[in-house]
Amino acid sequence: MGSTAAPVASFWRTELGDDPVEAELRLLALSGQFLGAIVTAEPPPVLRVLPDIPTLGLPTVHEALRPLVRRILATSKDGASRTEFIHFLAARGWTTHPADWIPDASDEDAPDIYAAWRDWSASTASGETTRRQAGDQLTAENWEDFWPAARKAALIALRRRDPSAARALLEARLGSESADARLRLLSLLSERLSGDDVAFLEGLAANDRAPKVKALATSMLARLGHGPAAGEDIAELAGYFSVKTKGLLRRSRVVQIEAPKTPAQWQRRKALLDGTDLMSFSGALGFGPQDLIDAWDWNVDPAADTGLIKLILETGTDAQLAQAAGIVSEHDATGLIVALAPRLTPADRARFASAGLRAHGIGFDMAQVIAGAAARLDDLLSAPAGAKLLAELRRDDAKPSDHVAEFQALGLLASRTAAQQTLQRLTAAGLLQGDPRLDMLRLNAALDDNGEKP
């Protein structure tokens, strides 16, 4: 075919007829039947039938909204923004369609709801075609019956339900895992960490083969008030600070930060801060941890502030961390709140994000980093960042590519009702309803909120 072929097929002359145009069409139809009926493609010998993709515990986004989901995924510039979006959907009670997005086996940042898909990816990549069977509850006996992601999800659920049973399970099985797996599994003890975990953590801190596992166990012990014994280094570190008394009627103590005089001293102070824990540091200055946080002179030495926040994040209790977050929020130290955010509760994250927007004038992108996936904030355009955005949109030189990140963050932060109201205000300000910058807001406004409220 492709040129006048009918005259060559003389043996089909009766079937093709005498009209040259009609003959070519009939020959095309006959060749199509030949290809469909006689010629069949043989599958390559390496082809194998994959197991069905598992069904997840949350429903898939409605078919009508899938084009929006695909467009948002396609415009995500990096893995972090894609992860934020996937966590947003999970927080609202939805999952993606596997044809739109499916996590890799190594995607540790994926929400736990996707554990079955991660394990499916692992099984297909390994060539294993039989499905591993797992009981309803993870035990030491059926540990190997779980693929890694499902094992992690089951262990998290067990830790929340029965912390002692989860710790006992780790004691029995952790030693058989690789260093990376041990590190990931040990981090799950952060959930409901208590004094009952001390003996197990002390054993890991003393005997585990991997330095990172030993460091994590040591950090958890410090959070429980079992930090390493203070040595000469802690006395040297205390020399970089002094305690002063202020006030006439209500006298209080304040930690005064002595600025290092040389670059070597700056580096030494940082190294000393990195090598201690909150309990030891506060004790060297004559304080308890919470008293130290209250007495600290914030916003005077950013490097010292960062060092203390790192100590609180890695070795402080949940109560000490929440106390520090409240104080630095009052001092307009947004960057420090960002550092503390991963250990804050979803409700606290949303509260500090709202305070940052309204009291400190931070942008929507920074607020979204603080808030995480479960914010559901209302009346966002009334914040200074909202007023600024509306003003920018009305400028004569405004471009369709302006403020893409702010619009994305706005869509992730807003509650469903706020997303609907924000869309109305933005289109009234001149944005087209089909503006791709509004995709996240449009999806939020259309998506039923079936997730757990913080």
Coordinates of C-alpha atoms in Angstrom, one line a residue:
M1 CA 0.0 0.0 0.0
G2 CA 1.0 3.6 -0.3
S3 CA 0.9 3.7 -4.0
T4 CA -1.5 2.4 -6.6
A5 CA -1.5 -1.3 -5.6
A6 CA -4.7 -2.7 -7.0
P7 CA -3.4 -3.5 -10.5
V8 CA -0.6 -5.6 -9.0
A9 CA -3.2 -7.8 -7.1
S10 CA -4.6 -9.3 -10.3
F11 CA -5.8 -12.4 -8.4
W12 CA -8.3 -10.2 -6.5
R13 CA -9.5 -8.4 -9.6
T14 CA -13.1 -9.7 -9.2
E15 CA -13.3 -8.6 -5.6
L16 CA -11.7 -5.2 -6.2
G17 CA -13.8 -4.1 -9.2
D18 CA -12.9 -1.8 -12.0
D19 CA -13.1 1.6 -10.3
P20 CA -9.5 2.5 -9.4
V21 CA -10.5 4.6 -6.3
E22 CA -12.9 2.0 -5.0
A23 CA -10.4 -0.8 -5.7
E24 CA -7.8 0.9 -3.5
L25 CA -10.3 1.2 -0.6
R26 CA -11.4 -2.4 -0.9
L27 CA -7.7 -3.5 -1.0
L28 CA -7.1 -1.5 2.2
A29 CA -10.0 -3.2 3.9
L30 CA -8.8 -6.6 2.8
S31 CA -5.3 -6.0 4.1
G32 CA -6.7 -4.8 7.4
Q33 CA -8.6 -8.0 7.8
F34 CA -5.5 -10.0 6.9
L35 CA -3.4 -8.2 9.6
G36 CA -6.1 -8.6 12.2
A37 CA -6.9 -12.3 11.5
I38 CA -3.7 -13.9 10.2
V39 CA -0.8 -11.9 11.7
T40 CA -0.6 -12.1 15.5
A41 CA 2.1 -10.6 17.7
E42 CA 3.9 -13.2 19.8
P43 CA 4.8 -11.8 23.3
P44 CA 8.5 -11.6 24.0
P45 CA 9.8 -14.5 26.2
V46 CA 10.7 -12.1 29.0
L47 CA 7.1 -10.9 29.4
R48 CA 5.5 -11.8 32.7
V49 CA 2.0 -11.2 34.1
L50 CA 2.1 -8.8 37.0
P51 CA -0.1 -9.2 40.1
D52 CA -3.1 -6.8 40.3
I53 CA -2.4 -3.4 41.8
P54 CA -3.7 -3.5 45.4
T55 CA -6.8 -1.6 46.5
L56 CA -5.9 1.1 49.0
G57 CA -7.8 2.0 52.2
L58 CA -9.0 5.4 50.8
P59 CA -11.1 6.0 47.7
T60 CA -9.6 7.3 44.4
V61 CA -10.2 10.9 43.4
H62 CA -13.4 11.2 41.4
E63 CA -13.0 10.7 37.6
A64 CA -14.1 14.3 36.9
L65 CA -11.3 15.7 39.0
R66 CA -8.5 13.5 37.6
P67 CA -7.5 15.9 34.8
L68 CA -6.9 18.6 37.5
V69 CA -4.8 16.1 39.5
R70 CA -2.8 15.1 36.5
R71 CA -2.1 18.8 35.6
I72 CA -1.0 19.6 39.1
L73 CA 1.3 16.6 39.2
A74 CA 2.7 17.6 35.8
T75 CA 3.5 21.1 36.9
S76 CA 5.1 20.1 40.2
K77 CA 8.7 21.3 39.7
D78 CA 10.3 18.9 42.1
G79 CA 9.7 15.9 44.3
A80 CA 9.0 17.9 47.4
S81 CA 6.1 19.8 45.8
R82 CA 4.7 16.6 44.5
T83 CA 4.9 15.0 47.9
E84 CA 3.1 17.9 49.5
F85 CA 0.3 17.5 47.0
I86 CA 0.0 13.7 47.6
H87 CA -0.1 14.3 51.4
F88 CA -2.8 17.0 50.8
L89 CA -5.0 14.5 49.0
A90 CA -4.5 11.8 51.7
A91 CA -5.2 14.4 54.5
R92 CA -8.5 15.1 52.7
G93 CA -9.3 11.4 52.5
W94 CA -8.4 10.6 48.9
T95 CA -5.7 8.8 46.8
T96 CA -4.5 9.2 43.3
H97 CA -5.5 6.9 40.4
P98 CA -2.5 4.5 39.7
A99 CA -2.4 5.7 36.1
D100 CA -1.8 9.3 37.3
W101 CA 0.7 8.6 40.1
I102 CA 2.1 5.6 41.9
P103 CA 5.0 5.7 44.4
D104 CA 8.3 3.9 43.9
A105 CA 9.3 1.2 46.3
S106 CA 11.9 3.5 47.8
D107 CA 9.5 6.5 48.2
E108 CA 9.8 6.9 52.0
D109 CA 8.0 10.3 51.9
A110 CA 4.8 8.8 50.5
P111 CA 1.8 8.7 52.9
D112 CA 1.4 5.4 54.7
I113 CA -1.9 4.8 52.9
Y114 CA 0.3 4.0 49.8
A115 CA 2.3 1.2 51.5
A116 CA 0.6 -1.5 49.5
W117 CA 1.5 0.3 46.2
R118 CA 5.1 0.7 47.3
D119 CA 5.3 -3.0 48.1
W120 CA 3.7 -3.8 44.7
S121 CA 6.4 -1.7 43.0
A122 CA 9.0 -3.6 45.0
S123 CA 7.6 -7.0 44.1
T124 CA 7.3 -6.2 40.4
A125 CA 10.9 -4.9 40.3
S126 CA 12.2 -8.0 42.1
G127 CA 10.5 -10.4 39.7
E128 CA 8.5 -12.0 42.5
T129 CA 5.1 -13.0 41.2
T130 CA 3.6 -14.6 44.3
R131 CA 1.9 -12.4 46.7
R132 CA 3.2 -12.3 50.3
Q133 CA 0.5 -13.2 52.8
A134 CA 0.3 -11.1 56.0
G135 CA -1.9 -11.4 59.0
D136 CA -4.0 -8.6 60.4
Q137 CA -1.4 -7.9 63.0
L138 CA 2.4 -7.8 62.6
T139 CA 4.2 -10.3 64.8
A140 CA 7.8 -11.6 65.2
E141 CA 6.7 -14.8 63.5
N142 CA 5.1 -13.3 60.4
W143 CA 7.6 -10.4 60.1
E144 CA 9.0 -11.7 56.8
D145 CA 5.5 -12.1 55.4
F146 CA 5.2 -8.3 55.2
W147 CA 6.9 -6.3 52.5
P148 CA 8.9 -3.4 53.9
A149 CA 6.3 -0.6 53.5
A150 CA 3.4 -2.7 54.8
R151 CA 5.6 -3.7 57.7
K152 CA 6.4 -0.1 58.5
A153 CA 2.7 0.9 58.4
A154 CA 1.7 -2.1 60.6
L155 CA 4.4 -1.2 63.1
I156 CA 3.2 2.4 63.3
A157 CA -0.4 1.2 63.9
L158 CA 0.9 -1.2 66.6
R159 CA 3.0 1.5 68.3
R160 CA -0.1 3.8 68.5
R161 CA -2.2 1.0 69.9
D162 CA 0.3 -0.9 72.1
P163 CA 3.6 0.9 72.5
S164 CA 5.2 -1.9 74.6
A165 CA 4.3 -4.6 72.0
A166 CA 5.8 -2.5 69.2
R167 CA 9.0 -2.1 71.1
A168 CA 9.2 -5.8 71.9
L169 CA 8.7 -6.6 68.3
L170 CA 11.6 -4.3 67.4
E171 CA 13.8 -5.9 70.0
A172 CA 13.1 -9.3 68.5
R173 CA 13.5 -8.4 64.8
L174 CA 15.5 -5.1 64.4
G175 CA 18.9 -6.9 64.4
S176 CA 18.1 -8.8 61.3
E177 CA 17.5 -5.7 59.2
S178 CA 20.0 -3.6 57.2
A179 CA 21.4 -0.4 58.7
D180 CA 19.1 1.8 56.6
A181 CA 16.0 -0.3 57.6
R182 CA 17.0 -0.2 61.2
L183 CA 17.3 3.6 61.1
R184 CA 13.8 3.9 59.6
L185 CA 12.2 1.4 61.9
L186 CA 13.8 2.9 65.0
S187 CA 12.5 6.4 64.1
L188 CA 9.0 5.0 64.6
L189 CA 9.6 4.9 68.4
S190 CA 9.2 8.7 68.4
E191 CA 5.5 7.9 68.5
R192 CA 4.5 7.7 72.2
L193 CA 8.2 7.7 73.3
S194 CA 8.4 6.9 77.1
G195 CA 10.6 5.8 79.9
D196 CA 9.7 2.2 79.1
D197 CA 11.9 2.5 76.0
V198 CA 15.1 3.5 77.8
A199 CA 16.7 0.0 78.2
F200 CA 16.1 -0.8 74.6
L201 CA 17.5 2.5 73.4
E202 CA 20.6 2.2 75.7
G203 CA 21.4 -1.2 74.2
L204 CA 21.2 0.3 70.7
A205 CA 23.2 3.4 71.6
A206 CA 26.0 1.1 73.0
N207 CA 26.0 -1.8 70.7
D208 CA 24.4 -1.1 67.3
R209 CA 26.8 -1.4 64.3
A210 CA 25.6 1.7 62.5
P211 CA 26.7 5.1 63.7
K212 CA 23.4 6.7 62.5
V213 CA 21.3 4.2 64.5
K214 CA 23.5 4.8 67.6
A215 CA 23.1 8.6 67.1
L216 CA 19.3 8.3 66.8
A217 CA 19.1 6.1 69.9
T218 CA 21.2 8.6 71.8
S219 CA 19.0 11.5 70.7
M220 CA 15.8 9.6 71.9
L221 CA 17.5 8.9 75.2
A222 CA 18.2 12.6 75.6
R223 CA 14.6 13.4 75.0
L224 CA 13.8 11.1 77.9
G225 CA 16.3 12.8 80.2
H226 CA 19.0 10.2 79.8
G227 CA 21.6 12.1 77.9
P228 CA 25.3 11.3 78.1
A229 CA 27.3 12.4 81.1
A230 CA 28.5 15.9 80.8
G231 CA 32.3 16.3 80.4
E232 CA 34.8 19.0 79.9
D233 CA 33.2 20.1 76.6
I234 CA 30.0 21.2 78.3
A235 CA 31.9 23.5 80.7
E236 CA 33.7 25.0 77.6
L237 CA 30.3 25.5 75.9
A238 CA 28.9 27.2 79.0
G239 CA 31.8 29.7 78.7
Y240 CA 30.2 31.2 75.6
F241 CA 27.2 32.2 77.6
S242 CA 26.5 34.1 80.8
V243 CA 23.5 34.4 83.1
K244 CA 22.4 38.0 84.1
T245 CA 19.6 39.2 86.3
K246 CA 17.2 41.8 85.2
G247 CA 14.2 43.7 86.6
L248 CA 13.7 45.7 89.8
L249 CA 10.6 44.3 91.4
R250 CA 10.2 41.0 89.5
R251 CA 13.8 39.9 89.1
S252 CA 14.5 37.2 86.5
R253 CA 17.5 35.6 85.0
V254 CA 18.4 36.0 81.3
V255 CA 20.9 34.0 79.3
Q256 CA 23.3 36.5 77.7
I257 CA 25.1 35.2 74.6
E258 CA 28.8 36.2 74.4
A259 CA 29.6 36.7 70.8
P260 CA 32.7 34.7 69.6
K261 CA 35.6 36.9 68.5
T262 CA 37.2 34.8 65.8
P263 CA 35.9 32.4 63.0
A264 CA 37.6 29.6 64.9
Q265 CA 35.5 30.4 68.0
W266 CA 32.3 30.5 66.0
Q267 CA 33.1 27.0 64.6
R268 CA 34.0 25.7 68.0
R269 CA 30.8 26.9 69.6
K270 CA 28.8 25.3 66.9
A271 CA 30.6 22.0 67.3
L272 CA 30.1 22.1 71.0
L273 CA 26.3 22.8 70.6
D274 CA 26.1 20.0 68.0
G275 CA 27.7 17.6 70.4
T276 CA 25.5 18.1 73.5
D277 CA 21.9 17.7 74.5
L278 CA 19.3 20.1 76.0
M279 CA 19.4 18.7 79.5
S280 CA 23.2 18.9 79.8
F281 CA 23.4 22.4 78.2
S282 CA 20.7 23.8 80.5
G283 CA 22.2 22.2 83.5
A284 CA 25.6 23.7 82.7
L285 CA 24.0 27.2 82.9
G286 CA 22.1 26.4 86.1
F287 CA 18.7 26.0 84.5
G288 CA 16.2 23.3 83.8
P289 CA 15.4 22.8 80.1
Q290 CA 12.1 24.7 80.2
D291 CA 13.6 27.6 82.3
L292 CA 16.5 27.9 79.8
I293 CA 14.0 28.2 76.9
D294 CA 12.2 31.0 78.9
A295 CA 15.4 32.8 79.8
W296 CA 17.0 32.6 76.3
D297 CA 17.7 36.0 74.7
W298 CA 16.1 35.3 71.3
N299 CA 16.8 37.2 68.0
V300 CA 20.2 38.5 69.3
D301 CA 22.4 35.8 67.8
P302 CA 20.8 33.8 65.0
A303 CA 23.4 31.1 65.0
A304 CA 23.0 30.5 68.7
D305 CA 19.2 30.5 68.3
T306 CA 19.6 27.8 65.5
G307 CA 21.9 25.7 67.7
L308 CA 19.4 25.8 70.6
I309 CA 16.5 25.0 68.4
K310 CA 18.4 22.0 67.0
L311 CA 19.0 20.8 70.5
I312 CA 15.3 21.1 71.4
L313 CA 14.3 19.4 68.1
E314 CA 16.6 16.4 68.6
T315 CA 16.8 16.0 72.4
G316 CA 13.9 17.9 73.9
T317 CA 10.5 16.5 75.0
D318 CA 7.3 17.3 73.2
A319 CA 6.4 19.8 75.9
Q320 CA 9.7 21.6 75.6
L321 CA 9.4 21.7 71.9
A322 CA 5.8 23.2 72.0
Q323 CA 7.0 25.7 74.6
A324 CA 9.9 26.8 72.3
A325 CA 7.6 27.0 69.3
G326 CA 5.3 29.4 71.2
I327 CA 8.1 31.6 72.3
V328 CA 9.8 31.9 68.9
S329 CA 6.5 32.6 67.3
E330 CA 6.0 35.5 69.6
H331 CA 9.5 36.7 68.7
D332 CA 8.7 36.6 65.0
A333 CA 11.3 33.9 64.3
T334 CA 9.5 32.2 61.4
G335 CA 12.6 30.2 60.3
L336 CA 12.9 28.6 63.7
I337 CA 9.2 27.5 63.6
V338 CA 9.9 25.9 60.2
A339 CA 12.7 23.8 61.9
L340 CA 10.4 22.7 64.7
A341 CA 7.3 22.0 62.5
P342 CA 8.0 18.3 61.8
R343 CA 7.6 17.4 65.5
L344 CA 4.6 19.7 66.2
T345 CA 1.0 18.3 66.1
P346 CA -1.1 19.2 63.0
A347 CA -3.3 21.5 65.1
D348 CA -0.2 23.4 66.4
R349 CA 1.3 23.6 62.9
A350 CA -1.9 25.1 61.6
R351 CA -2.1 27.6 64.5
F352 CA 1.5 28.8 64.1
A353 CA 1.0 29.1 60.3
S354 CA -2.1 31.3 60.9
A355 CA -0.2 33.4 63.4
G356 CA 2.7 33.8 61.0
L357 CA 0.4 35.0 58.3
R358 CA -1.7 37.4 60.3
A359 CA 0.8 38.7 63.0
H360 CA 4.1 38.5 61.2
G361 CA 3.2 38.9 57.5
I362 CA 4.8 35.8 56.1
G363 CA 4.0 34.6 52.6
F364 CA 1.6 31.7 51.8
D365 CA 4.5 29.5 50.7
M366 CA 6.3 29.8 54.1
A367 CA 3.0 29.3 55.9
Q368 CA 2.4 26.1 53.9
V369 CA 5.8 24.7 54.9
I370 CA 4.9 25.4 58.6
A371 CA 1.3 24.1 58.3
G372 CA 1.9 20.9 56.4
A373 CA -0.9 19.0 54.6
A374 CA -3.8 19.3 57.1
A375 CA -4.0 23.1 57.6
R376 CA -7.6 24.0 56.5
L377 CA -7.2 27.7 57.2
D378 CA -10.0 30.2 56.6
D379 CA -10.2 33.8 55.2
L380 CA -6.7 33.7 53.9
L381 CA -6.9 36.7 51.6
S382 CA -7.5 39.0 54.6
A383 CA -4.0 38.3 55.8
P384 CA -1.2 40.7 54.7
A385 CA 0.0 38.2 52.2
G386 CA -3.5 38.1 50.6
A387 CA -3.7 41.8 50.4
K388 CA -0.3 41.9 48.8
L389 CA -1.3 39.3 46.3
L390 CA -4.5 41.0 45.3
A391 CA -2.5 44.3 44.8
E392 CA 0.1 42.6 42.6
L393 CA -2.6 41.1 40.4
R394 CA -4.1 44.5 39.7
R395 CA -0.8 45.9 38.5
D396 CA -0.6 47.0 34.9
D397 CA 2.5 44.9 34.3
A398 CA 1.2 41.7 36.0
K399 CA 2.1 38.6 34.0
P400 CA 0.3 35.2 33.8
S401 CA 3.4 33.5 35.2
D402 CA 3.6 35.7 38.4
H403 CA 3.1 34.2 41.9
V404 CA 2.7 30.6 40.8
A405 CA 4.2 29.2 44.1
E406 CA 2.0 31.5 46.2
F407 CA -1.2 30.3 44.4
Q408 CA -0.1 26.7 44.9
A409 CA 0.5 27.2 48.6
L410 CA -2.8 29.1 48.9
G411 CA -4.6 26.1 47.5
L412 CA -2.9 23.7 49.9
L413 CA -3.5 25.9 52.9
A414 CA -7.2 26.7 52.5
S415 CA -10.1 24.8 53.9
R416 CA -12.6 23.8 51.2
T417 CA -15.0 26.6 52.0
A418 CA -12.1 29.1 52.0
A419 CA -10.9 27.7 48.7
Q420 CA -14.4 28.4 47.2
Q421 CA -14.5 31.9 48.6
T422 CA -10.9 32.6 47.5
L423 CA -11.7 31.5 43.9
Q424 CA -14.6 34.0 43.8
R425 CA -12.5 36.9 45.0
L426 CA -9.6 36.1 42.7
T427 CA -11.8 35.9 39.6
A428 CA -13.5 39.1 40.7
A429 CA -10.0 40.7 40.8
G430 CA -9.5 39.8 37.1
L431 CA -8.1 36.3 37.0
L432 CA -9.7 34.0 34.4
Q433 CA -11.5 31.0 35.7
G434 CA -9.3 28.8 33.5
D435 CA -6.1 30.3 34.8
P436 CA -3.8 27.3 35.4
R437 CA -2.4 29.0 38.5
L438 CA -5.8 28.4 40.1
D439 CA -5.7 24.6 39.6
M440 CA -4.9 23.8 43.2
L441 CA -7.6 26.1 44.5
R442 CA -10.1 24.6 42.0
L443 CA -9.3 21.1 43.1
N444 CA -9.5 22.0 46.8
A445 CA -12.9 23.7 46.2
A446 CA -14.3 20.7 44.4
L447 CA -12.9 18.0 46.7
D448 CA -15.0 16.6 49.5
D449 CA -13.1 16.8 52.8
N450 CA -13.4 13.3 54.2
G451 CA -10.1 13.4 56.2
E452 CA -9.4 13.5 59.9
K453 CA -9.6 16.9 61.4
P454 CA -6.5 18.0 63.3

